[in-house]
Tab-separated table of C-alpha atoms and ligand atoms in Angstrom:
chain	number	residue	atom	x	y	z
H	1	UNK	CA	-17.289	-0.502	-14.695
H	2	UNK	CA	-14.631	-3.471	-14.617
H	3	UNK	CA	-15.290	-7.120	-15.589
H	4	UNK	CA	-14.730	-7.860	-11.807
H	5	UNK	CA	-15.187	-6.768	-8.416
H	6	UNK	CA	-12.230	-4.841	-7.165
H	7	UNK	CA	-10.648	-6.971	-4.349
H	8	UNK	CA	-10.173	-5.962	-0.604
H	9	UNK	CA	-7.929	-8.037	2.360
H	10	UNK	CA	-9.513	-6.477	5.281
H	11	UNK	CA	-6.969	-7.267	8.313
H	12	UNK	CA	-8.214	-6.587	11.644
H	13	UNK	CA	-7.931	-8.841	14.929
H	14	UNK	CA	-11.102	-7.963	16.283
H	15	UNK	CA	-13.526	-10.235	15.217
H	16	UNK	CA	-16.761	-7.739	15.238
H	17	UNK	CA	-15.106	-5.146	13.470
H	18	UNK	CA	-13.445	-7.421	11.074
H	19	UNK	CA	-16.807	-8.763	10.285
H	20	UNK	CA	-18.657	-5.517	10.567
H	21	UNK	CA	-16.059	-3.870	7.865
H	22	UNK	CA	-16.390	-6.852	5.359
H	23	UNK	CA	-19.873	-6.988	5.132
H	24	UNK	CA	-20.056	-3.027	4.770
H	25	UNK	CA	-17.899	-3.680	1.720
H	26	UNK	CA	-19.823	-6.520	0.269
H	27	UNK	CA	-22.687	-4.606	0.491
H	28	UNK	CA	-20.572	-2.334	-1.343
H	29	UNK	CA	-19.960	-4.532	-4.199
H	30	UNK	CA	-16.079	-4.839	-3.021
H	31	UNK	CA	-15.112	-8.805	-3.320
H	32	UNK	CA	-13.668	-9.136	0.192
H	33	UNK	CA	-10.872	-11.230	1.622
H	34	UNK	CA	-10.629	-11.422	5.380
H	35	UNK	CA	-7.068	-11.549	7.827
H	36	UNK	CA	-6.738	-11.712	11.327
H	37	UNK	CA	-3.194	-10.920	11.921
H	38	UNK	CA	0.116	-10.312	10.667
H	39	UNK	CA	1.493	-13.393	8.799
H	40	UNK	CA	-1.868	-14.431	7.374
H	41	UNK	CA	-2.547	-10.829	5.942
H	42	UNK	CA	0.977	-11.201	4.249
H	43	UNK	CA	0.415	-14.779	3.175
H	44	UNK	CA	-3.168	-13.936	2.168
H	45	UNK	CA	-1.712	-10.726	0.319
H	46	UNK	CA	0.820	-12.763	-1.896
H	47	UNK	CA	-2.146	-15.340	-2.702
H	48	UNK	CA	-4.976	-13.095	-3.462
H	49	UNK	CA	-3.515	-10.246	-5.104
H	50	UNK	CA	-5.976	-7.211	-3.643
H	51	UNK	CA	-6.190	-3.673	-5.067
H	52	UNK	CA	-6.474	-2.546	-1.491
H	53	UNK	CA	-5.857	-3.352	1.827
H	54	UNK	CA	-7.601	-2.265	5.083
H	55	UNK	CA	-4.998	-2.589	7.455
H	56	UNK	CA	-5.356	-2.443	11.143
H	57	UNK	CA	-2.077	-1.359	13.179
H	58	UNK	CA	-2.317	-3.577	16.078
H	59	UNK	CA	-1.905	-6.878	15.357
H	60	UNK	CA	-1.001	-10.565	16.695
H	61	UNK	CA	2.019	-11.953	15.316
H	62	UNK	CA	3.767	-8.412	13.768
H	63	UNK	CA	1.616	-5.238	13.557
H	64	UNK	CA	0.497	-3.076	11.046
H	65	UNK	CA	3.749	-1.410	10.111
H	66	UNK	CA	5.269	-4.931	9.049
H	67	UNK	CA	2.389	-6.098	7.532
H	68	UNK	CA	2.524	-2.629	5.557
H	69	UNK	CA	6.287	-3.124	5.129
H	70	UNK	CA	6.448	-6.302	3.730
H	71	UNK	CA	3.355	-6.583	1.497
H	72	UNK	CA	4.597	-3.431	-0.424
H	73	UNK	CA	7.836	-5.027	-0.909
H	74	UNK	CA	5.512	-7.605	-3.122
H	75	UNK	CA	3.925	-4.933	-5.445
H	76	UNK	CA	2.572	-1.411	-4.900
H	77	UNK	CA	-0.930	-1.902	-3.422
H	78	UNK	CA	-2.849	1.274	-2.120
H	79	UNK	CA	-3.312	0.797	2.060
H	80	UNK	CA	-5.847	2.646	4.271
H	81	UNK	CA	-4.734	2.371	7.726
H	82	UNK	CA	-6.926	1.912	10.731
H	83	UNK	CA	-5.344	3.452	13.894
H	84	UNK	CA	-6.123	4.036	17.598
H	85	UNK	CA	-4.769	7.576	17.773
H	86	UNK	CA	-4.162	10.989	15.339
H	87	UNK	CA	-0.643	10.968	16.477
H	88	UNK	CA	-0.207	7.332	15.587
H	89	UNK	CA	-0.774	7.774	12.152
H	90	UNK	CA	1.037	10.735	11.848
H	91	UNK	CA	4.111	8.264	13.328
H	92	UNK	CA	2.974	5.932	10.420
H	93	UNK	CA	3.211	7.858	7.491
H	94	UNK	CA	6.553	9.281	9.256
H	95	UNK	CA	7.971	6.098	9.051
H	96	UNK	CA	7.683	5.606	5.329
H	97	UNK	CA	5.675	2.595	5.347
H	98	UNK	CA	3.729	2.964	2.492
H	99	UNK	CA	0.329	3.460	3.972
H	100	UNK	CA	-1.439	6.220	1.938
H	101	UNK	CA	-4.569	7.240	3.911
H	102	UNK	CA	-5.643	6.536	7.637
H	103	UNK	CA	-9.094	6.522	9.702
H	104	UNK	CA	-8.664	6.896	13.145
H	105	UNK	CA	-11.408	4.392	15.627
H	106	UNK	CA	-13.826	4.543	15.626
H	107	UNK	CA	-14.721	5.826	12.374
H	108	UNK	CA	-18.148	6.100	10.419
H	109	UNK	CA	-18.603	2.455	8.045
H	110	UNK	CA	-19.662	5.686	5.820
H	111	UNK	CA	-16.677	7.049	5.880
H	112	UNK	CA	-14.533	4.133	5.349
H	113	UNK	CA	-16.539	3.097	1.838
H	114	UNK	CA	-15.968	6.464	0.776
H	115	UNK	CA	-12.089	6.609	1.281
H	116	UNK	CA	-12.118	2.964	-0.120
H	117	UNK	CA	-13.605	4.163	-3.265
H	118	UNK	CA	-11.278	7.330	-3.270
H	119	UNK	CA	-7.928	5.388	-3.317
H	120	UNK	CA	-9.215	3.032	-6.168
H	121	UNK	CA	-10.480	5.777	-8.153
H	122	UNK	CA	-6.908	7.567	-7.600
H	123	UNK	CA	-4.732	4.564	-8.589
H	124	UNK	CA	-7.253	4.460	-11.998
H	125	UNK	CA	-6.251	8.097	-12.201
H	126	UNK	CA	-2.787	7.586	-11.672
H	127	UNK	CA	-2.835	4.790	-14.087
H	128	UNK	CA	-4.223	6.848	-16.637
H	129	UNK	CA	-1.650	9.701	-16.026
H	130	UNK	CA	1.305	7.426	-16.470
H	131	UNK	CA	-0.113	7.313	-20.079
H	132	UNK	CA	-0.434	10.729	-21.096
H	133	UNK	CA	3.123	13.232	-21.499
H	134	UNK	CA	3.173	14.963	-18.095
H	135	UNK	CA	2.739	18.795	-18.176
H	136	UNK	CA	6.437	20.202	-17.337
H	137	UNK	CA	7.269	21.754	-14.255
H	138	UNK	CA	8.172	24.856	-13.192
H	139	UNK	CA	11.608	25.423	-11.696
H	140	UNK	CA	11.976	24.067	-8.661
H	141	UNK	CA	16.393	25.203	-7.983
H	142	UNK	CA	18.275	22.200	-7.459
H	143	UNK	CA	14.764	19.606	-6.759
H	144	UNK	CA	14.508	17.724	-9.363
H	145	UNK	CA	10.986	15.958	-10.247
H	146	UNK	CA	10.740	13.955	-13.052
H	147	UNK	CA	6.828	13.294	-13.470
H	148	UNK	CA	7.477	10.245	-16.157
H	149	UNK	CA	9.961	8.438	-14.061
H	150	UNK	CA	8.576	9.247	-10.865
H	151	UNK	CA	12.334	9.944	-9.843
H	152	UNK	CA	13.056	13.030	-7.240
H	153	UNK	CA	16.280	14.107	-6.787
H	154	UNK	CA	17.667	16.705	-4.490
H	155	UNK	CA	20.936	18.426	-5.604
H	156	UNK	CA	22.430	15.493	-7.359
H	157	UNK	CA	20.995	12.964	-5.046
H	158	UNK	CA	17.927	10.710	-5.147
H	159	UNK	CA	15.613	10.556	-3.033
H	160	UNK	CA	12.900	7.667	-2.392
H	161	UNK	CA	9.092	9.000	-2.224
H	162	UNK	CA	6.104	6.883	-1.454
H	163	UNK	CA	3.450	7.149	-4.123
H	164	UNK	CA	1.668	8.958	-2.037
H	165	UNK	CA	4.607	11.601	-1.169
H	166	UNK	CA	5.267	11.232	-4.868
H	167	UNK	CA	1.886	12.656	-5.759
H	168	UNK	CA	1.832	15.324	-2.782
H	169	UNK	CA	4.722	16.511	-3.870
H	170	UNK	CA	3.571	16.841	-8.046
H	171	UNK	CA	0.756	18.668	-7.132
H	172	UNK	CA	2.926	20.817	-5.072
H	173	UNK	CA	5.120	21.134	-7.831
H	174	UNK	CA	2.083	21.928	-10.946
H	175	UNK	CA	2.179	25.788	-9.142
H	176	UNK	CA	5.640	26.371	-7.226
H	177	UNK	CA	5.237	29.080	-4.519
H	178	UNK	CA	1.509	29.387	-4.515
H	179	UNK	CA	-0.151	28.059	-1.312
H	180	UNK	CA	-2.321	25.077	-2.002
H	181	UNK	CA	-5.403	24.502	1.103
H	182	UNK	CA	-5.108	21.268	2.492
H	183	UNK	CA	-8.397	21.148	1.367
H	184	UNK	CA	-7.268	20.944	-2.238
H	185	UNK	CA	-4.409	18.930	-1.989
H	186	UNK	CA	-6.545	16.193	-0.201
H	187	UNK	CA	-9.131	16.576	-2.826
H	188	UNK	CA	-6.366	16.642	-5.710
H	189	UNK	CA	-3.867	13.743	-4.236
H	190	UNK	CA	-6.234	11.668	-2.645
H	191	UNK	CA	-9.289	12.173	-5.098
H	192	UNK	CA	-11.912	12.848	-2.285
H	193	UNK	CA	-13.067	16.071	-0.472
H	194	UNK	CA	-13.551	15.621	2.914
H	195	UNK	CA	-12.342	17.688	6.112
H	196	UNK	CA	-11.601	14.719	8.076
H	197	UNK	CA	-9.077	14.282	5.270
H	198	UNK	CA	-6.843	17.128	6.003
H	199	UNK	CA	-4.461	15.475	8.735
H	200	UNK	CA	-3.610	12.926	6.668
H	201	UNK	CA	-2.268	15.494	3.910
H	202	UNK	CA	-0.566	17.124	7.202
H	203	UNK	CA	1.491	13.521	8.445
H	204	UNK	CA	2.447	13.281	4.603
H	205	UNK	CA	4.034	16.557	4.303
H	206	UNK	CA	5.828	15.958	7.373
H	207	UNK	CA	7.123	12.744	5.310
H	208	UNK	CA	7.744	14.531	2.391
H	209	UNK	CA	9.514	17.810	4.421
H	210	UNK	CA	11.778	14.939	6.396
H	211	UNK	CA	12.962	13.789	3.060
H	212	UNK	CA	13.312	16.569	0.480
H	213	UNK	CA	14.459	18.987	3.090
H	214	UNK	CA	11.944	21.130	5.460
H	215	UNK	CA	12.402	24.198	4.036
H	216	UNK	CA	11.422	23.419	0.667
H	217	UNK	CA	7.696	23.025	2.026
H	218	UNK	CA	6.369	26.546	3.584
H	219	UNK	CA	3.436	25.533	5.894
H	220	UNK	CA	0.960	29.081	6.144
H	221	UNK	CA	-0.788	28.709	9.283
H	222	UNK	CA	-4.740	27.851	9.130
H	223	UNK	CA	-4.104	27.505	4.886
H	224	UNK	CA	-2.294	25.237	3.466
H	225	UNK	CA	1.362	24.477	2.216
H	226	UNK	CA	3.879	25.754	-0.681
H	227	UNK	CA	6.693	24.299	-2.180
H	228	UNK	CA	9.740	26.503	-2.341
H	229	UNK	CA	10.718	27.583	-5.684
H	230	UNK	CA	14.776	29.197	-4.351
H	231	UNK	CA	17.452	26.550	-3.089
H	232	UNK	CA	17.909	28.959	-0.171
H	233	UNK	CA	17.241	27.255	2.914
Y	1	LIG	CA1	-6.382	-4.651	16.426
């Protein structure tokens, strides 16, 4: 258990669910910080220092994507999106902000504690990791994942991952050509098992396929995804 309660800005316009979400993570134990829109969630951000945000998309002032944009550009800080639409958060992670999981409205309070304590638990993890020698890879042609650094390139190039892409892609990379479930990944990357889960790992591969090239990421229909171990396209 930590000393203190893990922090959480909880950014959403709408008053009752603002309200409804903070208290739900109260009760949770969370120490909770409260935003209505865009600049106060970044100005809040800066002050409070949070290990999460719960960031809603549309805003007043600039919207979620901003918000996302420009509190990452402080310091890495995990974000679970709250969206209208599937299709918006697969536009979302597409765009690279830096938001690592989504719920789509309305969603289960249930649900949202649950993913809440998921991404803390995973940045622990990750944390952790970072200290221990990373296993080595197998060969992956001319990607290039260096677990340590958290450095990809592709041929001689670099190429700039989210964390969350970053991980995606590791745990792609721990069995090259074998098909991982979505299932798996979700439970592996994002540190919960849930079906409702599975779309997010979809959006992220489609980040991760836009940057490292498509066909380096087979999708097998109703199953899951491999990564490519041949530079063939
Ligand atoms: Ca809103």
């Amino acid at each position: 258990m930590p000393l203190t309660a893990p922090r959480i800005l909880v950014v959403e316009d709408e008053p009752v669910i603002n309200q409804a979400v903070t208290e739900r993570l109260q009760g949770s134990g969370y120490d909770v910080v409260q935003a209505w829109d865009g600049p106060g969630a970044v100005a809040l951000c800066a002050e409070t220092s949070p290990d999460l945000v719960v960031l809603d998309v549309m805003l007043p002032g600039f919207d979620g994507h901003e918000v996302c944009r420009r509190i990452q550009a402080q310091r890495p800080v995990p974000v679970l999106m709250l969206t209208a639409r599937d299709d918006e958060a697969d536009i979302l992670v597409g765009l690279g902000v830096g938001a690592d999981d989504y719920l789509t409205k309305p969603f289960r309070m249930r649900e949202l504690v649950a993913r809440v304590a998921a991404l803390l638990r995973r940045v622990e993890r990750a944390a952790e990791l970072a200290d221990r020698s990373p296993a080595p890879l197998g060969d992956l042609g001319d990607l290039h994942v260096d677990a340590a650094s958290r450095r990809v390139r592709v041929g001689g190039d670099e190429v700039h991952l989210t964390p969350t892409e970053f991980d995606l892609l590791l745990c792609l990379a721990g069995s090259p050509g074998t098909v991982l479930t979505r299932e798996h990944l979700y439970a592996e990357v994002w540190g919960w098992s849930g079906a409702s889960g599975t779309r997010t790992v979809d959006s992220h591969v489609k980040a991760l396929r836009a940057k490292i090239g498509a066909h380096r990421v087979r999708t097998v229909h109703g199953v899951g995804y491999a990564l490519e171990t041949g530079t063939s396209a």
